[in-house]
Tab-separated table of C-alpha atoms in Angstrom:
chain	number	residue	atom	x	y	z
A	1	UNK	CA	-129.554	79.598	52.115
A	2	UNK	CA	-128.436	82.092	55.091
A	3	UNK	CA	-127.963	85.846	53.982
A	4	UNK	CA	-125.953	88.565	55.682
A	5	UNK	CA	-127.425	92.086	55.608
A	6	UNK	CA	-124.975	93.949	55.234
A	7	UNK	CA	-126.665	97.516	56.797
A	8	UNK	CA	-127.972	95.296	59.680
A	9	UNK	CA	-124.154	93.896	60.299
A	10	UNK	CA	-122.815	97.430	60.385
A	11	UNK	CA	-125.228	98.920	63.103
A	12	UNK	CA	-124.584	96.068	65.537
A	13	UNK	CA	-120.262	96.708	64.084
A	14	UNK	CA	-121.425	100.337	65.896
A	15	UNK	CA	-123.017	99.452	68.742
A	16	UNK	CA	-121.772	96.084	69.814
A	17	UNK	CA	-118.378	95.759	67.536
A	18	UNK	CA	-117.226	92.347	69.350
A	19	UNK	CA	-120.276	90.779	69.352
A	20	UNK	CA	-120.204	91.644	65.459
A	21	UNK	CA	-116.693	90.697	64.785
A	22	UNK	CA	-117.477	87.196	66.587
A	23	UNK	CA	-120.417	87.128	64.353
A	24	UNK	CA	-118.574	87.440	61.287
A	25	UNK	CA	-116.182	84.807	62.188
A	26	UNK	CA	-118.575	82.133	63.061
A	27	UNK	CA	-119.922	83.344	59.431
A	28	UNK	CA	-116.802	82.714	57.752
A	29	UNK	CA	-117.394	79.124	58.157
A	30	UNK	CA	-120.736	78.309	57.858
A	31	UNK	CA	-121.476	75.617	55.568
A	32	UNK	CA	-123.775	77.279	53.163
A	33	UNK	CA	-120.841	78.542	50.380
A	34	UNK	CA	-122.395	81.810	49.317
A	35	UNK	CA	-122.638	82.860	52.879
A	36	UNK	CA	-119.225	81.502	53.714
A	37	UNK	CA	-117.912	83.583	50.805
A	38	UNK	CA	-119.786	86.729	51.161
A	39	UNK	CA	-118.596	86.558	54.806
A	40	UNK	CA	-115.194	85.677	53.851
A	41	UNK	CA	-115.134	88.641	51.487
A	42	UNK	CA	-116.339	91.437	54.316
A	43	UNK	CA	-114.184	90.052	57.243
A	44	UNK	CA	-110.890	90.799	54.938
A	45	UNK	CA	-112.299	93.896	55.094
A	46	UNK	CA	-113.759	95.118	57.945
A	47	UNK	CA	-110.674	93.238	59.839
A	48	UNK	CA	-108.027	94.770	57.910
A	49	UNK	CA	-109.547	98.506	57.821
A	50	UNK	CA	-110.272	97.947	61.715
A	51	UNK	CA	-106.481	97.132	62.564
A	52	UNK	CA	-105.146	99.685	60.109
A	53	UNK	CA	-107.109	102.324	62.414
A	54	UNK	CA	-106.514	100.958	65.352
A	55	UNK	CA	-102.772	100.818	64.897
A	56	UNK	CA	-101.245	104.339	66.548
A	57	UNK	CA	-98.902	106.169	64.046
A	58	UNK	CA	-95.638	105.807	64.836
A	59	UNK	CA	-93.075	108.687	66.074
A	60	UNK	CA	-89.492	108.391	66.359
A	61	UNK	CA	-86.739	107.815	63.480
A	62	UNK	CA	-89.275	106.965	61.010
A	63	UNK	CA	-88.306	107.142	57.430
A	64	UNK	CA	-90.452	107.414	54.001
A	65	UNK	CA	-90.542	104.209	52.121
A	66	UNK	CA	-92.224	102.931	48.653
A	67	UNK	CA	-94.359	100.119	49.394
A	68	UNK	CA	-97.133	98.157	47.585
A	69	UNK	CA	-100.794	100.306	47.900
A	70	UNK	CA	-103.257	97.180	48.503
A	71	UNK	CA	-100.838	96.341	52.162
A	72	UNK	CA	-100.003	100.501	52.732
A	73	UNK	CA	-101.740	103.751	53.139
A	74	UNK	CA	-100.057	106.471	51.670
A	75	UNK	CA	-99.787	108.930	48.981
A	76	UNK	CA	-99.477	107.971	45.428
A	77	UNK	CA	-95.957	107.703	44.322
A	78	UNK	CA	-96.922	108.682	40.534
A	79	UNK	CA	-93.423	108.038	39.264
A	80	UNK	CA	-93.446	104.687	40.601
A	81	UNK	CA	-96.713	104.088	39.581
A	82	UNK	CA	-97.092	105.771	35.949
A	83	UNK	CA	-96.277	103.019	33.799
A	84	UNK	CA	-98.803	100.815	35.615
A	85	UNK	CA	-101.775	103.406	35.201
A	86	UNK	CA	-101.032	103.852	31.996
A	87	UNK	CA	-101.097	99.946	30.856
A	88	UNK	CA	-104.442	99.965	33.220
A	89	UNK	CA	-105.745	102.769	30.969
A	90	UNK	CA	-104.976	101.495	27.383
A	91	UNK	CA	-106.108	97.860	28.099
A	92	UNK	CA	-109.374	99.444	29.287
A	93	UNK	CA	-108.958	97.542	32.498
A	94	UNK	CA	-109.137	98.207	36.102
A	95	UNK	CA	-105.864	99.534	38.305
A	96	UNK	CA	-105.013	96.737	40.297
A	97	UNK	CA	-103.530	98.216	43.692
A	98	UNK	CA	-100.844	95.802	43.958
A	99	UNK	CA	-99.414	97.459	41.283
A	100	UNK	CA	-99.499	100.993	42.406
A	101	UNK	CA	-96.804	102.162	45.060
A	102	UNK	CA	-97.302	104.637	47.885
A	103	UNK	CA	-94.750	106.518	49.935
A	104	UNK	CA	-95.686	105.790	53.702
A	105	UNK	CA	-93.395	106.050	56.419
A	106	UNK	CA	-91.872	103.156	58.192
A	107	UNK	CA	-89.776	102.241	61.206
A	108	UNK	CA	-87.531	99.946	60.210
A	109	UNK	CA	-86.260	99.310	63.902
A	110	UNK	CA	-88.684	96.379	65.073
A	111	UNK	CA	-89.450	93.230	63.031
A	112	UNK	CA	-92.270	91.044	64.506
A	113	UNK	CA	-93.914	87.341	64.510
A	114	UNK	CA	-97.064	86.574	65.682
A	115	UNK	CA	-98.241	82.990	67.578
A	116	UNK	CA	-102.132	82.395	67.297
A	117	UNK	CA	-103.163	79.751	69.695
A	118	UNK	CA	-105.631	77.689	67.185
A	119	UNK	CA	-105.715	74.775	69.763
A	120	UNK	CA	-108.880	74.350	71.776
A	121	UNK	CA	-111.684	76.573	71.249
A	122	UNK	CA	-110.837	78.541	67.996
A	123	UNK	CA	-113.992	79.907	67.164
A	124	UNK	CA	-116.053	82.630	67.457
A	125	UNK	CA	-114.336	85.515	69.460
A	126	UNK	CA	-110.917	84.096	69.811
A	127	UNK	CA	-111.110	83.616	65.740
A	128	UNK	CA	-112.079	87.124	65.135
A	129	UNK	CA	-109.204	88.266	67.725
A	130	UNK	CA	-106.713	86.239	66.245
A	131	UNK	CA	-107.161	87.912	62.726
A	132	UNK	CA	-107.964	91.256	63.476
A	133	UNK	CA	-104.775	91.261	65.921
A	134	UNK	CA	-102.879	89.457	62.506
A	135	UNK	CA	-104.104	92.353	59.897
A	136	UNK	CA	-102.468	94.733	63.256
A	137	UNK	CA	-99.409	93.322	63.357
A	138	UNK	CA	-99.001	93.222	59.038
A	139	UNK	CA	-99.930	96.593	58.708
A	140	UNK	CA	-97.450	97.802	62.045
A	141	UNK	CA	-94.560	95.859	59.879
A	142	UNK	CA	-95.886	95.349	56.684
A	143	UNK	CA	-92.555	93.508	55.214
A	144	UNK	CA	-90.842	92.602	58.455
A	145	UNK	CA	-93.703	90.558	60.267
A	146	UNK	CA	-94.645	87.026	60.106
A	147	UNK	CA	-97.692	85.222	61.709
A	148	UNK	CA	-97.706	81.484	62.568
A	149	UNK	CA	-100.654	79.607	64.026
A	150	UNK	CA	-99.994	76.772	66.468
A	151	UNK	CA	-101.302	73.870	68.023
A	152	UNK	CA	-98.989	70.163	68.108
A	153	UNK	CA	-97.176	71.778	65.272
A	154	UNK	CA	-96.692	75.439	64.108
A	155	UNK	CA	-98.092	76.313	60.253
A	156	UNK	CA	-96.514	79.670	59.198
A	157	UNK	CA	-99.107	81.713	57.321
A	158	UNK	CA	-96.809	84.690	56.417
A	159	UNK	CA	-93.294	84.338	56.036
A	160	UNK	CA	-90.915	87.084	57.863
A	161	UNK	CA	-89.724	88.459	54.134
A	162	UNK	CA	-92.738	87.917	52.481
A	163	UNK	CA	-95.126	90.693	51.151
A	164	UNK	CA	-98.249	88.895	51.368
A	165	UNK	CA	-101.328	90.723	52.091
A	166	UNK	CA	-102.925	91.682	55.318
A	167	UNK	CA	-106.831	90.039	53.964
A	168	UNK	CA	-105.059	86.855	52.334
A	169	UNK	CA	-103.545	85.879	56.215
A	170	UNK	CA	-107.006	86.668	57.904
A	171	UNK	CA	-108.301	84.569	55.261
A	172	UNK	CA	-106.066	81.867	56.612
A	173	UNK	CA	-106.923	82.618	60.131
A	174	UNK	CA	-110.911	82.420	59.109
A	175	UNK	CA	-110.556	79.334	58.312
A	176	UNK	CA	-108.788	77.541	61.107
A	177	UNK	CA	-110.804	76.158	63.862
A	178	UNK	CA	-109.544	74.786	67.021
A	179	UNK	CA	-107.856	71.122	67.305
A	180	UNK	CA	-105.254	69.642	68.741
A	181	UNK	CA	-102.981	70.227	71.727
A	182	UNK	CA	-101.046	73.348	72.821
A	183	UNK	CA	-97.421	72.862	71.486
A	184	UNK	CA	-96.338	76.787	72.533
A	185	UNK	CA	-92.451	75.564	72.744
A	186	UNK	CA	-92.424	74.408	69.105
A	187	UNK	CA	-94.212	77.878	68.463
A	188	UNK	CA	-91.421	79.901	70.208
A	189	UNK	CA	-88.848	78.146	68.072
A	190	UNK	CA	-90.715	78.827	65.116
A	191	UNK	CA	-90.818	82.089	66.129
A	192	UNK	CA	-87.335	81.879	66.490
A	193	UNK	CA	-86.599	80.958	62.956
A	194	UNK	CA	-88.690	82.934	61.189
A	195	UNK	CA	-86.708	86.358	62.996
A	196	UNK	CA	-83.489	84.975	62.443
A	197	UNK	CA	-84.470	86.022	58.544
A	198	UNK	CA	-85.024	90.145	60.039
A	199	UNK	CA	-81.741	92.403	60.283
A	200	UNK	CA	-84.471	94.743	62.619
A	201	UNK	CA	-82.099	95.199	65.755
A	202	UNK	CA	-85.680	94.624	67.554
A	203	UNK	CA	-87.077	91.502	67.705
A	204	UNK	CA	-90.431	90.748	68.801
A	205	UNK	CA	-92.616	87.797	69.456
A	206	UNK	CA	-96.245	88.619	70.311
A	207	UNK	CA	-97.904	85.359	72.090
A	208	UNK	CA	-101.896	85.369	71.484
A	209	UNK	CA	-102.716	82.582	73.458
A	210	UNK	CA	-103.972	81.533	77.323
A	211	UNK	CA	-100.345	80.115	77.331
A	212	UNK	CA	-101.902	76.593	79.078
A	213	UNK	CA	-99.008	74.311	77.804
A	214	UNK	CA	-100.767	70.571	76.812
A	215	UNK	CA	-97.247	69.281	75.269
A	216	UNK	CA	-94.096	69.734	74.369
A	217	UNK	CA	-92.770	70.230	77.854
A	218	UNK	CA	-92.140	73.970	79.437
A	219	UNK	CA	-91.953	76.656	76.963
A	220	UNK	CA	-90.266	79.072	79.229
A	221	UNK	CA	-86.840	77.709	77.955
A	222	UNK	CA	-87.829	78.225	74.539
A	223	UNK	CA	-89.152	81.588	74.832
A	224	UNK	CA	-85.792	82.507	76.835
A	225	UNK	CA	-83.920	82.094	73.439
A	226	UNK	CA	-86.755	84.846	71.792
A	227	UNK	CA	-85.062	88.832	72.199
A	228	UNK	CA	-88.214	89.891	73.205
A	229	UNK	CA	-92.101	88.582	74.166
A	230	UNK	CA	-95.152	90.401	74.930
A	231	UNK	CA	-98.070	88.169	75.310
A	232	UNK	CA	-101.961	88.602	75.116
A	233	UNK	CA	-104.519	86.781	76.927
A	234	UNK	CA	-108.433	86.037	76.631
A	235	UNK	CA	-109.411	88.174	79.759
A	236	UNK	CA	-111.865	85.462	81.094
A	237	UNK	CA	-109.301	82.826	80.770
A	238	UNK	CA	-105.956	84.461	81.528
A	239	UNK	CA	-104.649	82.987	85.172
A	240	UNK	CA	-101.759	80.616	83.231
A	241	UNK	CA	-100.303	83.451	80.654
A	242	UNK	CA	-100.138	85.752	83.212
A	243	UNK	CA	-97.530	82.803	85.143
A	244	UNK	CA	-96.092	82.364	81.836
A	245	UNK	CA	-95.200	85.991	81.546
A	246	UNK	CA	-94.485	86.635	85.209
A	247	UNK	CA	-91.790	83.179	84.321
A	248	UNK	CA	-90.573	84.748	81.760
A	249	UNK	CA	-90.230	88.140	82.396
A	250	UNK	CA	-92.441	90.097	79.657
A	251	UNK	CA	-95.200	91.710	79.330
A	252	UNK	CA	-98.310	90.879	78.811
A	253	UNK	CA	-102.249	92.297	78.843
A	254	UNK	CA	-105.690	90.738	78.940
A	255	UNK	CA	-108.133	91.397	76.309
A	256	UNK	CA	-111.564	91.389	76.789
A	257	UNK	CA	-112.583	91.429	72.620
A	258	UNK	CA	-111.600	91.271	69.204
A	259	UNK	CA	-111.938	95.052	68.960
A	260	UNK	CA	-109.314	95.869	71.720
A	261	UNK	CA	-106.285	93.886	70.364
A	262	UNK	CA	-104.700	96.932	67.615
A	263	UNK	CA	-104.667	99.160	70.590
A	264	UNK	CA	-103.590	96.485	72.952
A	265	UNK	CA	-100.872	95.415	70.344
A	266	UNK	CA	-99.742	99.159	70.193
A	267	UNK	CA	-99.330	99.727	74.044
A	268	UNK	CA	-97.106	96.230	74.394
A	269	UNK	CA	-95.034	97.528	71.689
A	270	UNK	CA	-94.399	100.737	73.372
A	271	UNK	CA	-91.202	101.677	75.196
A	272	UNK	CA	-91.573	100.581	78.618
C-alpha cells in the first residue's frame, strides 16, 4: 500500500512547490484507493487554498455580497447565518460551511469560462495546472465562472450559474487523464454557450491549452465569435498558442508550473 507523509509533502510544497503539486496529481490517481483518496482529499485542499492566495484582490467598483462560506472568504454574516448555527448547536452536530454565509466583496463586471486541454498528455504537471488554475478562476468569479475540459468533445464540469464548489471541480480535473484529439473549436463554442447564460458586460474565455488543433478544423473562427480570450501555454511547448493568439488577437502568457497560473490568471485579466 503507498503512503503519503504528509510533513514530508509540505517541505518539498516549500521548497520545490511544482514539483510537489505534479506529485500530488500523479497521486490522485494511483491505483492503490487509500492513497488515491488521501491524495484526492489534500489536493482539494492545498489547490484551492493555493489559488485563493494567489488570486490578487480586486480594486475598482467592487461591491459587498452574501455568498456561501465553504466557496468565499469573508466575514461571518451572523444574521444570515444564525438560524443555521443554532440548528448545528441543538442537534449536537457540526456547522457545515455551506450553510454559513459571508459578506465578501465581488465585482460583478466580468463573468468567465475556462477550457482545459485534457487531450494528449494530461498528467502530471499539466493536471496539477489545470486544477489549480480551475480553483483560480472559481474563486475570481465564484457564481459567474464555468470550467469545461476538452478534447473531441467538450464535458462542462461547472456550469456558468452554478454554485458548485471550487474542491468538487478539481476533483473532476484529478481525475481526467489525457485522450483523444484536440477539438479547441467545439471548446470555443462551448465556451460560447455557457456565457451566453452571464448578464457580466465582460466576457471572458481563458484557453489553457498548447492550442495545437488535431480536429475540428481552425478554431480561430470560433474563437472570433468569443468577446474576449486570453490564453495560457505550457512554456516548453508553447510555439502554436502563441500563433493562435497572435491569429486571433489576444493575449496570452507561458507558464512554466502549476504554481504560476493564479498570478498568471490575474495579470491576463488585468486592464491592458
Amino acid at each position: 500500500m503507498g503512503e503519503l507523509d504528509e510533513d514530508t509533502f509540505s517541505e518539498l510544497l516549500q521548497d520545490e512547490p511544482d514539483e510537489a503539486l505534479s506529485l500530488l496529481a500523479d497521486m490522485a490517481a494511483a491505483t492503490d484507493e487509500g492513497l488515491r483518496r488521501l491524495a484526492r482529499s489534500l489536493a482539494g485542499r492545498i489547490f484551492t487554498d493555493l489559488a485563493r492566495r494567489g488570486v490578487a484582490t480586486r480594486s475598482g467598483a467592487a461591491r459587498l455580497t452574501p455568498a456561501r462560506a465553504d466557496v468565499s472568504e469573508g466575514d461571518l454574516d451572523l444574521e444570515r447565518s444564525l438560524d443555521h448555527l443554532i440548528d448545528s448547536r441543538a442537534s449536537g452536530r457540526a456547522v457545515d460551511a455551506s450553510e454559513l454565509v459571508v459578506s465578501t466583496w465581488r465585482r460583478p463586471d466580468t463573468a468567465l469560462c475556462l477550457l482545459v486541454d485534457r487531450s494528449g498528455s494530461m498528467q502530471g504537471a499539466r493536471l496539477a495546472t489545470a486544477a489549480i488554475s480551475a480553483a483560480a478562476a472559481l474563486y475570481s468569479r465564484t457564481t459567474d465562472s464555468s470550467v469545461i475540459a476538452f478534447a473531441d468533445e467538450p464535458i462542462v464540469l461547472k456550469e456558468q450559474a452554478s454554485d458548485r464548489r471550487a474542491s468538487d471541480v478539481v476533483g473532476d480535473l484529478l481525475a481526467l487523464r489525457g485522450s483523444g484529439v484536440t477539438n479547441l473549436a467545439a471548446a470555443l463554442r462551448a465556451a460560447r454557450t455557457q456565457l451566453a447564460h452571464s448578464t457580466a458586460p465582460r466576457k471572458v474565455t481563458i484557453v489553457l491549452s498548447d492550442c495545437r488543433v488535431t480536429a475540428g478544423g481552425d478554431a480561430v473562427p470560433a474563437a472570433q465569435m468569443l468577446d474576449e480570450i486570453v490564453v495560457l501555454a505550457p512554456a516548453e511547448d508553447s510555439a502554436d498558442a502563441e500563433d493562435f493568439a497572435t491569429r486571433v488577437g489576444c493575449r496570452w502568457a507561458p507558464l512554466a508550473g502549476a504554481s504560476q497560473a493564479p498570478t498568471a490568471i490575474t495579470q491576463l485579466l488585468s486592464p491592458t
